[in-house]
XYZ file of N, CA and C in Angstrom:
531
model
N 7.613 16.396 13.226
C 6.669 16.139 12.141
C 6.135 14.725 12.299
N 4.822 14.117 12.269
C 4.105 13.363 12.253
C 3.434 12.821 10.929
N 4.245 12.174 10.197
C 3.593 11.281 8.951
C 2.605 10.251 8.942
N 1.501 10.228 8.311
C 0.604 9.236 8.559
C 0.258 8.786 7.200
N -0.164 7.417 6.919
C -0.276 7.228 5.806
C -2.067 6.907 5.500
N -3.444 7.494 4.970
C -4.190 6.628 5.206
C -4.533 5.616 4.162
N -4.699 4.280 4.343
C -4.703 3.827 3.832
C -6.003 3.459 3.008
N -5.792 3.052 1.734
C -7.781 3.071 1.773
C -7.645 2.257 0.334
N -8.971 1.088 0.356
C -9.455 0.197 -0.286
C -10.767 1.277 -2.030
N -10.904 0.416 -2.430
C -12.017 0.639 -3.193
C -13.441 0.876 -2.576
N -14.151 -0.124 -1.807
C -15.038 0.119 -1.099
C -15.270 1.118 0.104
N -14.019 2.089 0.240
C -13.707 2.893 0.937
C -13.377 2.536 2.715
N -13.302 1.054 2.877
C -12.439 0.925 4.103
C -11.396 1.588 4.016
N -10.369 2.038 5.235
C -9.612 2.698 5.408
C -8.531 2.475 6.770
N -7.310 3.028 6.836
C -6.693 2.690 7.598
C -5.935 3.884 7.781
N -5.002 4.149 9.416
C -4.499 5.054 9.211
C -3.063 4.405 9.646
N -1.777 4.889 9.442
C -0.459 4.123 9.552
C 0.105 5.320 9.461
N 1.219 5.296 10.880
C 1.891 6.325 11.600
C 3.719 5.818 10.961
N 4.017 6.982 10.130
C 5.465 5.974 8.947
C 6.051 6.837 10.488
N 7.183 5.790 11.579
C 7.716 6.261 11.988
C 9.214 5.560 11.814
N 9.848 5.034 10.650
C 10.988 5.107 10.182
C 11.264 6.292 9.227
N 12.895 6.529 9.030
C 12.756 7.254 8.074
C 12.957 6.757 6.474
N 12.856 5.621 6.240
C 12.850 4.852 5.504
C 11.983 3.960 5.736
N 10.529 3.684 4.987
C 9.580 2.217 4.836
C 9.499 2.280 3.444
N 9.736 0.913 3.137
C 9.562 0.104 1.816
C 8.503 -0.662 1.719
N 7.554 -0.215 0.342
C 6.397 -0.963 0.179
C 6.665 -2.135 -1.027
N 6.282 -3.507 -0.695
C 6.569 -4.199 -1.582
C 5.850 -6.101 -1.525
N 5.755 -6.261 -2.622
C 4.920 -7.331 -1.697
C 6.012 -8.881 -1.364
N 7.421 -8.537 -0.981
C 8.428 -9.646 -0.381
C 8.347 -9.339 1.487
N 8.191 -10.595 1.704
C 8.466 -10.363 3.218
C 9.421 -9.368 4.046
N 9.950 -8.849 3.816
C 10.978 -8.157 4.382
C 10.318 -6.569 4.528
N 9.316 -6.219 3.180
C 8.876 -4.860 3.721
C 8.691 -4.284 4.327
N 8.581 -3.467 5.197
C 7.937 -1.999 6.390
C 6.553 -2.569 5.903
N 6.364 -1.836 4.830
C 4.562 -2.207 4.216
C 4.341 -3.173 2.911
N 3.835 -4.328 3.470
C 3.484 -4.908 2.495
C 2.194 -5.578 2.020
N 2.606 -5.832 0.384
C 0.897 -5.725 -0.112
C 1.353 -7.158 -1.059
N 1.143 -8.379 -0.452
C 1.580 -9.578 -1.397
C 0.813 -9.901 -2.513
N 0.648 -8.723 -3.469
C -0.076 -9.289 -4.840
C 0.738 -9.188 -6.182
N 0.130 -10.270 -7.217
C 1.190 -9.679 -8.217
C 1.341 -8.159 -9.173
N 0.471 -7.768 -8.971
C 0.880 -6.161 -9.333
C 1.439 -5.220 -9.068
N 2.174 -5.469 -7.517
C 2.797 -5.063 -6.477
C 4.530 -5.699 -7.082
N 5.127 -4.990 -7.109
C 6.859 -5.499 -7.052
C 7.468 -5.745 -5.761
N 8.396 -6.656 -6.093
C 8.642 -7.372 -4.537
C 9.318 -6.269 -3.611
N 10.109 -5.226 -4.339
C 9.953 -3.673 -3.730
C 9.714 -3.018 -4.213
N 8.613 -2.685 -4.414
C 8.186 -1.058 -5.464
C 8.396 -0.016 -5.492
N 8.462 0.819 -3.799
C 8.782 2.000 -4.029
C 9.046 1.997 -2.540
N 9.888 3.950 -2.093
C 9.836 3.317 -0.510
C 9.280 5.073 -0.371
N 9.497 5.022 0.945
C 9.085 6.544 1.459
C 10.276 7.061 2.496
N 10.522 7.865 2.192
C 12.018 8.500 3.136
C 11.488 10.028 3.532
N 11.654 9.612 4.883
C 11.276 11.015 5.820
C 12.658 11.517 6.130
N 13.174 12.839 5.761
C 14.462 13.324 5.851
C 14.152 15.053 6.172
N 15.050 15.387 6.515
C 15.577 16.898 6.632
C 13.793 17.708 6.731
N 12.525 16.683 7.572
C 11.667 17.750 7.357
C 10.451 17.454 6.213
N 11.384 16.701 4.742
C 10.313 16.964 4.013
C 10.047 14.448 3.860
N 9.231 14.495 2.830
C 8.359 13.114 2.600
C 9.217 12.979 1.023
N 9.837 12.320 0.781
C 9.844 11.446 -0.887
C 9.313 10.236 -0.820
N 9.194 9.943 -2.219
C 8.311 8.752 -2.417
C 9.372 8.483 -3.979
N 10.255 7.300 -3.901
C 10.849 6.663 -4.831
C 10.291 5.379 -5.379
N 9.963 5.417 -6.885
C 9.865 4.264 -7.220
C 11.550 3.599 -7.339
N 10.888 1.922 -6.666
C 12.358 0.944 -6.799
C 12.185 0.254 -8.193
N 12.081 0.569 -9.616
C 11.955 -0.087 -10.828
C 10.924 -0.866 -10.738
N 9.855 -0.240 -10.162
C 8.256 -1.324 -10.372
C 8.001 -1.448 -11.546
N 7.487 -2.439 -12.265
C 6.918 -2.804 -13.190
C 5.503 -2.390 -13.682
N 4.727 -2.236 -12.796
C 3.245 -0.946 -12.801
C 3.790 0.170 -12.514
N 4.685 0.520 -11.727
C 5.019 2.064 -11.807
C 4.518 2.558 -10.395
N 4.695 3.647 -9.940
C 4.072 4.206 -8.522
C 3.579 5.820 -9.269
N 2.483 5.979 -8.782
C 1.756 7.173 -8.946
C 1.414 8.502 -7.502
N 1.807 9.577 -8.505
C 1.141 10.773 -7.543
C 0.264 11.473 -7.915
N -1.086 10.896 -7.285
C -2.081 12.500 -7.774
C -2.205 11.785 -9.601
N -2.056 10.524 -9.621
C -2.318 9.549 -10.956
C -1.231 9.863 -11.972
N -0.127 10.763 -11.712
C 0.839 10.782 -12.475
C 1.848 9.843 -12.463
N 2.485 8.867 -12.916
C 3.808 8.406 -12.937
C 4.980 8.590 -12.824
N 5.952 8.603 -11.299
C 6.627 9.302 -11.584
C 7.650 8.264 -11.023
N 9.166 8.480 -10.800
C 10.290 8.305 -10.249
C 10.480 7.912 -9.313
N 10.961 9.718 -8.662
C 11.046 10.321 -7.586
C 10.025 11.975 -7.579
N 9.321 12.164 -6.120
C 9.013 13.141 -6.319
C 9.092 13.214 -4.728
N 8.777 15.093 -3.900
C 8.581 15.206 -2.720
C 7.037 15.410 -2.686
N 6.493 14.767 -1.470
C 5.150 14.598 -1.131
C 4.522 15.765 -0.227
N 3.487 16.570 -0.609
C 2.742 17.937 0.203
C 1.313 16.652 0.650
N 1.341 17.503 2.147
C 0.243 16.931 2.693
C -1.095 17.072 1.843
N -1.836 15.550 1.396
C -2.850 15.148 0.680
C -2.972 14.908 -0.070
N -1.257 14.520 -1.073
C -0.928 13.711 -1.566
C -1.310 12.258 -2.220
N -1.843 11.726 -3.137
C -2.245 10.805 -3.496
C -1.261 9.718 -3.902
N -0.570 8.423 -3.472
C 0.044 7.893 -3.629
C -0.381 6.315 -4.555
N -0.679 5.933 -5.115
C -0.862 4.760 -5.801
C -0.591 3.940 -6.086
N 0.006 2.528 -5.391
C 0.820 1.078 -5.110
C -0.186 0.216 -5.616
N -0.354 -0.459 -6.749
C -0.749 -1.458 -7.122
C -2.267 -1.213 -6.902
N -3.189 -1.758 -6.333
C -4.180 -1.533 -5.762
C -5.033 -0.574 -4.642
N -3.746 -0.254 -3.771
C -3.795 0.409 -2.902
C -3.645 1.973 -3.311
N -4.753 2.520 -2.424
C -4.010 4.053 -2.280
C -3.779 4.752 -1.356
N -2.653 5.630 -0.899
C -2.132 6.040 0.068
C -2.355 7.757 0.002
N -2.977 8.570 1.881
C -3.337 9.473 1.446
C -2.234 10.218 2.329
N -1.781 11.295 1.858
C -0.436 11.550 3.055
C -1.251 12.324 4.161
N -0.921 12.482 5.417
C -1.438 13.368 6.481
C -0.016 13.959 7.387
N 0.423 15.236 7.144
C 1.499 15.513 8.122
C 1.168 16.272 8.671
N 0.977 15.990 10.126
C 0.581 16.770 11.847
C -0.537 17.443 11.194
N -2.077 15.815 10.885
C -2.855 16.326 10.885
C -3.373 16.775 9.449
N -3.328 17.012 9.145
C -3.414 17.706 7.500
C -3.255 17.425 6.313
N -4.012 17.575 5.570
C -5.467 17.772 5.664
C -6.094 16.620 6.896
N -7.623 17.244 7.024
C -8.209 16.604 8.073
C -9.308 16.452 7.497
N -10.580 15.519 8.010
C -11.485 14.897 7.257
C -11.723 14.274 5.743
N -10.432 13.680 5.973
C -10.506 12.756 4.124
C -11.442 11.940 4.451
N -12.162 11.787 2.964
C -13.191 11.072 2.847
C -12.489 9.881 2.037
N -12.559 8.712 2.880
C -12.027 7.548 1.782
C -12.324 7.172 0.649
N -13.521 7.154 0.267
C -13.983 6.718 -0.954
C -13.553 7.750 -2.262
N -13.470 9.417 -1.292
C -13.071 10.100 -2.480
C -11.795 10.226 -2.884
N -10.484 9.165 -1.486
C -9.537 9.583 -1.748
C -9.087 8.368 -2.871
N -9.839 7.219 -2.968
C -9.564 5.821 -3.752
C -9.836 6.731 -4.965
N -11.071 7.162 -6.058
C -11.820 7.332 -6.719
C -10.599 9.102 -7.285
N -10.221 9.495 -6.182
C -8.916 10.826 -6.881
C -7.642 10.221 -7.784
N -7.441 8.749 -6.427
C -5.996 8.433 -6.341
C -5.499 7.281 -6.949
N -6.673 5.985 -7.260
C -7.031 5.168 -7.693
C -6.425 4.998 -8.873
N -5.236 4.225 -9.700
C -5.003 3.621 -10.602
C -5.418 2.534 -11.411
N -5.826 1.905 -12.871
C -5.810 0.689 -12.996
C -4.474 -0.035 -13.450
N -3.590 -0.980 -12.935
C -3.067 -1.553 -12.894
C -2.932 -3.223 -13.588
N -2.098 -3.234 -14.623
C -1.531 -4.804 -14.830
C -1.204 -5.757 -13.884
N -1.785 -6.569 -13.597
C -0.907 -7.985 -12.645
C -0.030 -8.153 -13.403
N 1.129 -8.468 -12.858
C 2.055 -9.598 -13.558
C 1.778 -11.344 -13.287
N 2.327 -11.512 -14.422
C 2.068 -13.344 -14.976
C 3.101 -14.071 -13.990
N 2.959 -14.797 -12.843
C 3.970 -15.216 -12.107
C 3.576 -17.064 -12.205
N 5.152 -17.499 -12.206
C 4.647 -18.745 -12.654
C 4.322 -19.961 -11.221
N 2.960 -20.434 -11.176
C 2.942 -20.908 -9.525
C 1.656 -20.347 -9.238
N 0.929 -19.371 -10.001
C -0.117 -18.958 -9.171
C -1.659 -19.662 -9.843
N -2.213 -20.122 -8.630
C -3.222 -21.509 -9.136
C -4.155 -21.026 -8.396
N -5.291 -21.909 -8.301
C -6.010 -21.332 -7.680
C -6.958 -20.152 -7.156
N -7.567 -19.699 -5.970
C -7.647 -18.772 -5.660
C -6.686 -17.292 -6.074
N -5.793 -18.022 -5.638
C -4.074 -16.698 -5.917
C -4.822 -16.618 -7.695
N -4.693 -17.387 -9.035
C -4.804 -16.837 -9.693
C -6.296 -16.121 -10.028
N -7.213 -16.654 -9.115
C -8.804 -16.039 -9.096
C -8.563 -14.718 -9.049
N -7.698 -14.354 -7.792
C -7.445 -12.663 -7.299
C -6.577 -12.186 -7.983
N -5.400 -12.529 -8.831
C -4.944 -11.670 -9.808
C -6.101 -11.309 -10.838
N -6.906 -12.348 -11.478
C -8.020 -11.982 -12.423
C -8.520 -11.086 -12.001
N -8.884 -11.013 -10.417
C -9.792 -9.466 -10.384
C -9.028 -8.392 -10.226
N -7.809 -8.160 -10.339
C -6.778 -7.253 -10.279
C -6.780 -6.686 -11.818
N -6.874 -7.580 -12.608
C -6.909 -7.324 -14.046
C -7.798 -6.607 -14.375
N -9.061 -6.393 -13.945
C -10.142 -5.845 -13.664
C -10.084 -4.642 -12.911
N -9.360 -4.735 -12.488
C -9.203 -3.578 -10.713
C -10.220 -3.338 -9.803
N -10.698 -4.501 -10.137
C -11.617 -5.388 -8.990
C -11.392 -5.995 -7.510
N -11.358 -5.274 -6.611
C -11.306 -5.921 -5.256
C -12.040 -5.992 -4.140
N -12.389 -6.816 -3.291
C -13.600 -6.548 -2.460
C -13.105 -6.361 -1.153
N -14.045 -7.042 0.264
C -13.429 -6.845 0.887
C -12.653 -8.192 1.837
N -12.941 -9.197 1.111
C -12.345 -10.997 1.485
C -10.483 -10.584 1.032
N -10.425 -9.534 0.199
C -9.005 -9.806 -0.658
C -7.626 -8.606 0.525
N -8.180 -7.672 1.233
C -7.376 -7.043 1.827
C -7.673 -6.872 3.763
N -6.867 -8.008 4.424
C -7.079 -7.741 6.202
C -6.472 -6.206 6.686
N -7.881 -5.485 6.817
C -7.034 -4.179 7.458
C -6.670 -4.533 9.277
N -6.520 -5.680 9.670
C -6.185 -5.458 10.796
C -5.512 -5.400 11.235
N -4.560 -4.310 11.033
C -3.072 -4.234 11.549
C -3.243 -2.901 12.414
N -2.197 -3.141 13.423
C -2.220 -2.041 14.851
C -2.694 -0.719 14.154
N -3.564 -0.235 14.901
C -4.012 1.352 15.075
C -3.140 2.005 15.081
N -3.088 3.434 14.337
C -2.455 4.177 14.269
C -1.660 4.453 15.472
N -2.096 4.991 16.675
C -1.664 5.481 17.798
C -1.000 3.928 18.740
N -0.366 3.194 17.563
C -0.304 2.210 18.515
C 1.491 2.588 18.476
N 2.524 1.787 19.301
C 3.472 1.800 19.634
C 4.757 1.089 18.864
N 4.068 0.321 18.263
C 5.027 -0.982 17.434
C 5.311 -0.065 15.933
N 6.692 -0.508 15.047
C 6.683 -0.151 14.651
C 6.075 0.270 13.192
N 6.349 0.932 12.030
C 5.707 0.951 10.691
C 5.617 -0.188 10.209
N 5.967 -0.850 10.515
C 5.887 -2.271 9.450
C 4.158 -2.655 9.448
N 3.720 -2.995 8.155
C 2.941 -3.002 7.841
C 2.059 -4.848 6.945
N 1.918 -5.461 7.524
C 1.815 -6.704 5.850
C -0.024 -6.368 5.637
N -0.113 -6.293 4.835
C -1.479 -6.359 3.837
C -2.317 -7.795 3.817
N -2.830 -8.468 4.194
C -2.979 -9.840 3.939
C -4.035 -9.748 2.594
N -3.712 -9.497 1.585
C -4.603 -10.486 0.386
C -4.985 -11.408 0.467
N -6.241 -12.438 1.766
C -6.491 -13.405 1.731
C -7.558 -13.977 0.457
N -5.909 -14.866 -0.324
C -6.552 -15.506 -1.876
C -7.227 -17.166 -1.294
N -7.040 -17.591 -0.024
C -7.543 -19.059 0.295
C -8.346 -18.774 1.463
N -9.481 -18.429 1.662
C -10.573 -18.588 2.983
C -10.397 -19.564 3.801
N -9.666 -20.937 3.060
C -9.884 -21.721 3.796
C -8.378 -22.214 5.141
N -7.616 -21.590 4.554
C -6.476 -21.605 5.080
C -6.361 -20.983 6.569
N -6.230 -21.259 7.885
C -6.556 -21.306 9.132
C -5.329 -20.601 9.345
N -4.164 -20.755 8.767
C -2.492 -20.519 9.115
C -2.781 -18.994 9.097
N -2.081 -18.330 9.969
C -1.642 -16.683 9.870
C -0.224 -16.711 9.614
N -0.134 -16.936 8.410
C 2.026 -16.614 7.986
C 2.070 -15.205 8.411
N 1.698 -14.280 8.718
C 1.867 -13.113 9.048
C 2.495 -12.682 10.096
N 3.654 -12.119 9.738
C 4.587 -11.460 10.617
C 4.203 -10.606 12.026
N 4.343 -10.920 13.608
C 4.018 -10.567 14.343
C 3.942 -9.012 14.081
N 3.088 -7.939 14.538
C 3.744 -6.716 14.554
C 4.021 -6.387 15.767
């Protein structure tokens, strides 16, 4: 079985991500498989466990909650085309293939939550500019780097999200993949 996650923005950029642990944790603390460093995001929110065949999707006590298909749930098992909902992000499931031809924009606009930031103390600046548009559920495309390895690439699931909140900042803290 072949899990893929696609990933997809508001403006309908998109990404596709091959989960080949059987365990990735989405969360926005360094240590994640996939991570999304914003404050609406919990430092682990939820993870995805590929077992015996089938996909779960556990929330880890997020504070926004993790959604399927815009419901709120726990724990649930995931059927291919699946709508997953992390903070900003939405996740579309694909196993070996299937469904085929998602349209991104329709899978944001199915799957799409609005979401609370949380109040974290430290965030100035830019960082608090981009929670404001989170409050909003406002994001463009300066706030999420999809450039992380291609699907068919070799390295593993790990995933970081870059929310770039400072343009001006030259540094890539970002974890090799």
């Amino acid at each position: 079985m072949e899990a893929t996650l696609l990933i997809v923005k508001e403006n309908g950029n998109s990404q596709e991500i091959v989960l080949r642990k059987p365990r990735v944790v989405v969360g926005r603390e360094p240590g994640c498989e996939l991570r999304i460093p914003l404050p609406s995001v919990s430092r682990q929110h939820c993870e995805f466990i590929i077992e015996d065949g089938s996909i779960t999707v556990r929330d880890m006590g997020s504070s926004n909650g993790t959604y399927i298909n815009k419901e709120r749930i726990e724990e649930a098992e995931l059927t291919p085309g699946d709508l997953v909902a992390v903070g900003p992000a939405v996740f579309a499931l694909v196993i070996d293939g299937e469904p085929s031809g998602l349209d991104a924009e329709d899978v944001y606009a199915r799957g799409g939550v609005v979401v609370k930031p949380k109040k974290h103390a430290g965030l100035t600046g830019n960082a608090a500019e981009a929670a404001a548009k989170l409050a909003g559920g406002v994001l463009d495309d300066s706030d999420i780097d999809m450039s992380a390895p291609a699907a068919d690439s070799d390295d593993s699931s790990m995933l970081d999200f870059d929310f770039d909140f400072d343009d001006d900042d030259d540094e890539d803290d970002q974890p090799s993949l």
